[in-house]
Short mmCIF file of C-alpha atoms in Angstrom, two decimals:
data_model
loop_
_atom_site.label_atom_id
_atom_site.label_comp_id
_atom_site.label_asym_id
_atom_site.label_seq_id
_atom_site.Cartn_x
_atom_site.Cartn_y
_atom_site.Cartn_z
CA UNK V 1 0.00 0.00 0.00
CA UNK V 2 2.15 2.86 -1.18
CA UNK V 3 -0.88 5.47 -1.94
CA UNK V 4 -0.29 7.91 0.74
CA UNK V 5 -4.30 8.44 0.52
CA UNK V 6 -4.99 4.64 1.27
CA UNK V 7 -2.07 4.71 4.09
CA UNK V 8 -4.22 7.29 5.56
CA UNK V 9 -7.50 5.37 5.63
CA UNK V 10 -5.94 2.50 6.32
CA UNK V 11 -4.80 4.23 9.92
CA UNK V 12 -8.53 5.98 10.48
CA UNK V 13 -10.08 2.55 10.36
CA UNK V 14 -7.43 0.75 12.21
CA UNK V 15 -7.91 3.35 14.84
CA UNK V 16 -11.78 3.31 15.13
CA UNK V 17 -11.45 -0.45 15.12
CA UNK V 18 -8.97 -0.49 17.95
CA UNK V 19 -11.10 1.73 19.77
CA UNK V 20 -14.27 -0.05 19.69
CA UNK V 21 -12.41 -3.57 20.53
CA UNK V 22 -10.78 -1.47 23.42
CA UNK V 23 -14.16 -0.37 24.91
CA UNK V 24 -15.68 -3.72 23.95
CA UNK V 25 -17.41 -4.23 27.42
CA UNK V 26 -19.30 -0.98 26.30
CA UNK V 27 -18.97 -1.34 22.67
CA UNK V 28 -20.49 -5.00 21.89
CA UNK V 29 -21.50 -6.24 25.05
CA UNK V 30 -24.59 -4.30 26.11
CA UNK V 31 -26.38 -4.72 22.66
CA UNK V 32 -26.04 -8.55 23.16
CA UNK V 33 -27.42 -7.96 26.69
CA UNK V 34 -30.19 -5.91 25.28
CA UNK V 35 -31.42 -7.80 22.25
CA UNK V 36 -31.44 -11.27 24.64
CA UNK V 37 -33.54 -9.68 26.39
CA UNK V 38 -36.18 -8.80 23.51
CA UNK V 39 -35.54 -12.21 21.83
CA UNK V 40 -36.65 -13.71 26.00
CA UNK V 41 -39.33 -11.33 26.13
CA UNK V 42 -41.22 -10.12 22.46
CA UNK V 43 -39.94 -13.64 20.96
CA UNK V 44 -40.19 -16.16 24.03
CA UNK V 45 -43.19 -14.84 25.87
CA UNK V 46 -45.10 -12.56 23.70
CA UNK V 47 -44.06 -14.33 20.25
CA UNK V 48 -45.51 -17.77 21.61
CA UNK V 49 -48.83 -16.12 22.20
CA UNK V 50 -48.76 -13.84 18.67
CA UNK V 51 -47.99 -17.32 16.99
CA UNK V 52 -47.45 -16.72 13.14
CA UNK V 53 -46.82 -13.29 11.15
CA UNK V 54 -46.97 -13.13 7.60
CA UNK V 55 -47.05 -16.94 7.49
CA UNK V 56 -43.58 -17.47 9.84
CA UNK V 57 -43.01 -18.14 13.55
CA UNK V 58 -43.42 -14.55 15.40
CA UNK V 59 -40.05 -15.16 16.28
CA UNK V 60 -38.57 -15.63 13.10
CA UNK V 61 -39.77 -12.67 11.73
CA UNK V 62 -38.49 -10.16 14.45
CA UNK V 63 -34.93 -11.52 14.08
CA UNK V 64 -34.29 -9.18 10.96
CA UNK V 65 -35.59 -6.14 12.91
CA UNK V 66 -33.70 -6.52 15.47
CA UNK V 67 -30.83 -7.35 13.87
CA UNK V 68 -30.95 -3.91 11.42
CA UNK V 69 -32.36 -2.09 14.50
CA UNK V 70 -28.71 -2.56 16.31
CA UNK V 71 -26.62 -2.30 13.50
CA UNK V 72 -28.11 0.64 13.24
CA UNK V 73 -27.80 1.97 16.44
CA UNK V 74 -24.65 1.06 16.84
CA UNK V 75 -23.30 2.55 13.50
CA UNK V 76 -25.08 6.10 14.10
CA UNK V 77 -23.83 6.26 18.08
CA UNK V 78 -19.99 4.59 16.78
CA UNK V 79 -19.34 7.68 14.51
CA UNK V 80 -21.39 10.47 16.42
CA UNK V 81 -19.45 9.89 19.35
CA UNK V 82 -15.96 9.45 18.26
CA UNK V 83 -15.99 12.64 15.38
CA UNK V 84 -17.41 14.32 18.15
CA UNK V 85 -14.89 13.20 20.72
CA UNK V 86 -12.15 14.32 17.87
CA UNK V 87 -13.63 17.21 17.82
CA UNK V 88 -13.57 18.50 21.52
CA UNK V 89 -10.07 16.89 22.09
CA UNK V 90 -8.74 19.12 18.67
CA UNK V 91 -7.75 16.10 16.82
CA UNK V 92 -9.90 16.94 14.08
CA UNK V 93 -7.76 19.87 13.09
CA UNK V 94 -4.77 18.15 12.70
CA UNK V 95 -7.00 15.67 10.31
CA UNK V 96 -8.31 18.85 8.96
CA UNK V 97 -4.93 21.19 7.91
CA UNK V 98 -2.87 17.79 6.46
CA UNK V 99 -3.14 16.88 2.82
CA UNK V 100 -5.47 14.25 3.49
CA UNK V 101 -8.62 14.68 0.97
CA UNK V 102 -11.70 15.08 2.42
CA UNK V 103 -13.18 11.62 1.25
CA UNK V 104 -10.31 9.71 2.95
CA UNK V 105 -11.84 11.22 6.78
CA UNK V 106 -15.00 10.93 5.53
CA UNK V 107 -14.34 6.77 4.24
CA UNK V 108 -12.54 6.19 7.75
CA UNK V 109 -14.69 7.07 10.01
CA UNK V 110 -17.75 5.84 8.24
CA UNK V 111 -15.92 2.63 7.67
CA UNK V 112 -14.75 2.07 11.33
CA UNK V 113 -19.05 2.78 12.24
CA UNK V 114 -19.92 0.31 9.64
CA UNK V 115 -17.62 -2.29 10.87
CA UNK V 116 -19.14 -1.99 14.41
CA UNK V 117 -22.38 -2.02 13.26
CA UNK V 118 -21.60 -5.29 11.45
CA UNK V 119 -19.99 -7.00 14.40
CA UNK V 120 -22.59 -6.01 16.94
CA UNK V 121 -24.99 -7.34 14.11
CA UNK V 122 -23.33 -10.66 13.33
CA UNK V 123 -23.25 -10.98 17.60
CA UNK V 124 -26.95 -10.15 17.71
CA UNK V 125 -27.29 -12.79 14.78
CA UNK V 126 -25.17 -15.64 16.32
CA UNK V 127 -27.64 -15.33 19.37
CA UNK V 128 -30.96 -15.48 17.54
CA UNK V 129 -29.83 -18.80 16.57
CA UNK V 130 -30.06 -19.86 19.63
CA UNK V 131 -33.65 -18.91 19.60
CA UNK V 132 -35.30 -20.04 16.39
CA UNK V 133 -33.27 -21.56 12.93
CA UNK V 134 -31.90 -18.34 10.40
CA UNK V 135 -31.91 -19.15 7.05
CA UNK V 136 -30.75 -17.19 4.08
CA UNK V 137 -32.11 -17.57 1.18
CA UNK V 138 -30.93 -14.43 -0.54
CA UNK V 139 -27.71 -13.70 0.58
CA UNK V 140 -26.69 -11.22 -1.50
CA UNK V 141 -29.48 -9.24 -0.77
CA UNK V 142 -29.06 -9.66 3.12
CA UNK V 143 -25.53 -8.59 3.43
CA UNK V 144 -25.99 -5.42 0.97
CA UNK V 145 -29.21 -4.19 2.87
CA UNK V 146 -27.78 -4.45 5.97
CA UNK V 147 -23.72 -2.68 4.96
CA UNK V 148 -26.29 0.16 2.81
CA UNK V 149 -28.16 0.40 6.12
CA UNK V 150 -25.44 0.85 8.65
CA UNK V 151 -23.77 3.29 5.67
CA UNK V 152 -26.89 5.61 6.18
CA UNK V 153 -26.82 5.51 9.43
CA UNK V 154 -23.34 6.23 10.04
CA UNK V 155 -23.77 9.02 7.45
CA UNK V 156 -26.33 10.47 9.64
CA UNK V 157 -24.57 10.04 13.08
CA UNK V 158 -21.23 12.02 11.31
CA UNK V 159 -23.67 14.87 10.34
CA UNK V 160 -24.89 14.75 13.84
CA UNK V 161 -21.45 15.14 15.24
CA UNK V 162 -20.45 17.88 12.76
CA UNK V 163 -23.37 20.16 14.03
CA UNK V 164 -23.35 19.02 17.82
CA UNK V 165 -21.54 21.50 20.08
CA UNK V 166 -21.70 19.67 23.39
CA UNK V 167 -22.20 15.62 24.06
CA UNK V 168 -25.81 15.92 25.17
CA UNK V 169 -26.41 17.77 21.15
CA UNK V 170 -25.48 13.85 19.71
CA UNK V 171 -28.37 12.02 22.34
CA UNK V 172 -30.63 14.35 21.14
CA UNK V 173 -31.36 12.64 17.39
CA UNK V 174 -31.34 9.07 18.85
CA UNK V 175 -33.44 9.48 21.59
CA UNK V 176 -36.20 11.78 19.96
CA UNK V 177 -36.30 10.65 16.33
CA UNK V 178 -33.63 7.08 15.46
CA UNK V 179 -35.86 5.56 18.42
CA UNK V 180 -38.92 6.21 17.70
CA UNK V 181 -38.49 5.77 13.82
CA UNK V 182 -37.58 2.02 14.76
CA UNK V 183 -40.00 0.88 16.75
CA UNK V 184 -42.10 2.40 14.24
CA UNK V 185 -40.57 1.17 10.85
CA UNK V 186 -41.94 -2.63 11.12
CA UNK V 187 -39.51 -4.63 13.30
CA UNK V 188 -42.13 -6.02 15.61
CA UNK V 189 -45.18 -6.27 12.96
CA UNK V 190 -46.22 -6.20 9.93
CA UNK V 191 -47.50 -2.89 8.38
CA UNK V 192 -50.29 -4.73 6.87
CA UNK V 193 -51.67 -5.21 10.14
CA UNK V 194 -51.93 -1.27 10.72
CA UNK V 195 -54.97 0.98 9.20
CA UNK V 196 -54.72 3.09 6.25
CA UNK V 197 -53.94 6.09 7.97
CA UNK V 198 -50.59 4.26 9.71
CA UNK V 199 -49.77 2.14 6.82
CA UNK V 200 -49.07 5.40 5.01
CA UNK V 201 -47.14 7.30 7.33
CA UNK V 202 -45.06 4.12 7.90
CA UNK V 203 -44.10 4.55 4.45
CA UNK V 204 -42.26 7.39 4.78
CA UNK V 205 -40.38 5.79 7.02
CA UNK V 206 -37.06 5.12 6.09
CA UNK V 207 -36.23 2.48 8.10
CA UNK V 208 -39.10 0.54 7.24
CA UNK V 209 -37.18 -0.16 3.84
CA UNK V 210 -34.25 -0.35 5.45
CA UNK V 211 -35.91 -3.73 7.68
CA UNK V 212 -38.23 -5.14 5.22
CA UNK V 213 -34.83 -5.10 2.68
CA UNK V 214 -33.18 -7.23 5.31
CA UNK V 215 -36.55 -9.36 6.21
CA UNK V 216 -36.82 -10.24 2.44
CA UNK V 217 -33.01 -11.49 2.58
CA UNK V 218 -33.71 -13.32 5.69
CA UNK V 219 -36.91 -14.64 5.31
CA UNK V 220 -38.43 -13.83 1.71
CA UNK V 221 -41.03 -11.49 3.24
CA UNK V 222 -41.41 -8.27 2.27
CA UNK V 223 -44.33 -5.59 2.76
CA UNK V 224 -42.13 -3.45 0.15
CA UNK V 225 -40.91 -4.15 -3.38
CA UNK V 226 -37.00 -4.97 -2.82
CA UNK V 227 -36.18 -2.70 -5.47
CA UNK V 228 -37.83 0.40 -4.30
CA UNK V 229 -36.09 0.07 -0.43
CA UNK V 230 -32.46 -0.26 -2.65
CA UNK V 231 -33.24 2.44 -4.59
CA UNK V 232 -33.85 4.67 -1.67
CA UNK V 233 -30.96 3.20 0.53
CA UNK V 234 -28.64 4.08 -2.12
CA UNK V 235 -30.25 7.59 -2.77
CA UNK V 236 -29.62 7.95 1.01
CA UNK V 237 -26.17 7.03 0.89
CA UNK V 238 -25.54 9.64 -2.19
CA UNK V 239 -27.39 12.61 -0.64
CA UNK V 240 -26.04 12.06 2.66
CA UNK V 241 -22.49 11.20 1.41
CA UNK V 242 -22.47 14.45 -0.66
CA UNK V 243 -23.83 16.84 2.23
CA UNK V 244 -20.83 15.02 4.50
CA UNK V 245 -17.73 15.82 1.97
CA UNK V 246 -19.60 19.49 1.47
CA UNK V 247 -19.15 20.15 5.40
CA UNK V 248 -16.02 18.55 5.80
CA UNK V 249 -14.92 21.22 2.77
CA UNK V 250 -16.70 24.26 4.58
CA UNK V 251 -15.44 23.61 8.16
CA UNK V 252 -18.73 23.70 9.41
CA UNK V 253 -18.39 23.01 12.91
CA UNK V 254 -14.84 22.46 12.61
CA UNK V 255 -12.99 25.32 12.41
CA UNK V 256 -13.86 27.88 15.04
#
């Protein structure tokens, strides 16, 4: 690897993964803790009662929601909280006044979000199957929904930590709006149980494309057409990728 560019992403994502494997009791751990606890709970206790949802055991079909629902957690909080963190200890600057091109930061530290979004996911995976049988009958489609969806996601979580000026400003999104959005975007139901009225502002949900991408990969259920949620994941990635390299060019937030 002689491309001083590459060298330099290279090092960004080696650092953000030796961070997060640093940290892991905080890191990996409590999503493991947490989604046990909803596989015990919505799966074991309410799932045996619900019985069958869109013709597969209840719990069965939550594993792809909460699978995407921590890999996307995880990805947003992984990048808000470490550009931010570079960002009140000045180590941003230094990233900011090298040569280093704009898409290189940008790359790293989406990349080192991604890849902790991925391993929390795979953990979160390997303990579903202790729960119910995973198959994957489209595999392409299950891995590429769920590295688009953590790519949003940790999109979103760098904008977050561009505009946030104190560490309560990157709670704020994923308390009051990633939250809610999840619960609401399908992981414990399907939307065809919902009335019209819910059904269509579900819809402009955008994790509900984002799950029912994933659910189709897992499980061959969809309450979307597969195309349409890729379409918008990638438009996501674009727009959001775009408006990311734009800041990093302006300084906004950055350069005081």
């Amino acid at each position: 690897m002689s491309n001083p560019n590459l060298i330099a992403l290279g090092t960004i994502i080696r650092r953000e993964v030796m961070r997060i494997l640093r940290i892991w009791p905080q890191t990996l751990v409590p999503p493991a803790i947490t989604m046990t606890l909803y596989f015990l709970i919505f799966g074991g206790l309410i799932g045996s009662r619900v019985g069958k949802m869109e013709g597969v055991d209840y719990m069965a079909f939550i594993v792809p929601g909460l699978v995407m629902m921590s890999v996307i957690q995880n990805s947003y909080g992984n990048i808000s909280s470490s550009f931010f963190g570079a960002k009140f200890g000045r180590h941003i600057e230094e990233l900011m006044v090298s040569p280093m091109p704009n898409w290189v930061i940008l790359t790293g530290y989406v990349a080192g979000a991604v890849l902790r979004g991925l391993m929390v996911g795979a953990i979160v995976m390997a303990i579903a199957m202790l729960f119910t049988p995973v198959r994957m009958p489209h595999p392409i489609i299950t891995i590429s929904s769920v590295v688009l969806g953590a790519t949003i996601f940790s999109l979103a979580g760098f904008v977050n930590a561009v505009y946030a000026k104190k560490f309560d400003d990157i709670t704020i999104v994923p308390t009051f709006i990633l939250t809610p959005l999840t619960y609401l975007g399908g992981v414990f139901y399907s939307v065809t149980l919902l009335p019209g009225w819910a059904q269509a502002a579900t819809h402009l949900n955008p994790i509900f494309y984002m799950v029912n991408a994933f659910r189709y990969g897992l499980l061959g259920k969809s309450d979307v057409p597969v195309w349409m949620a890729f379409a918008l994941m990638i438009a996501f990635v674009i727009a959001l990728g775009a408006l990311g390299l734009w800041l990093l060019k302006r300084g906004i937030g950055m350069r005081s």
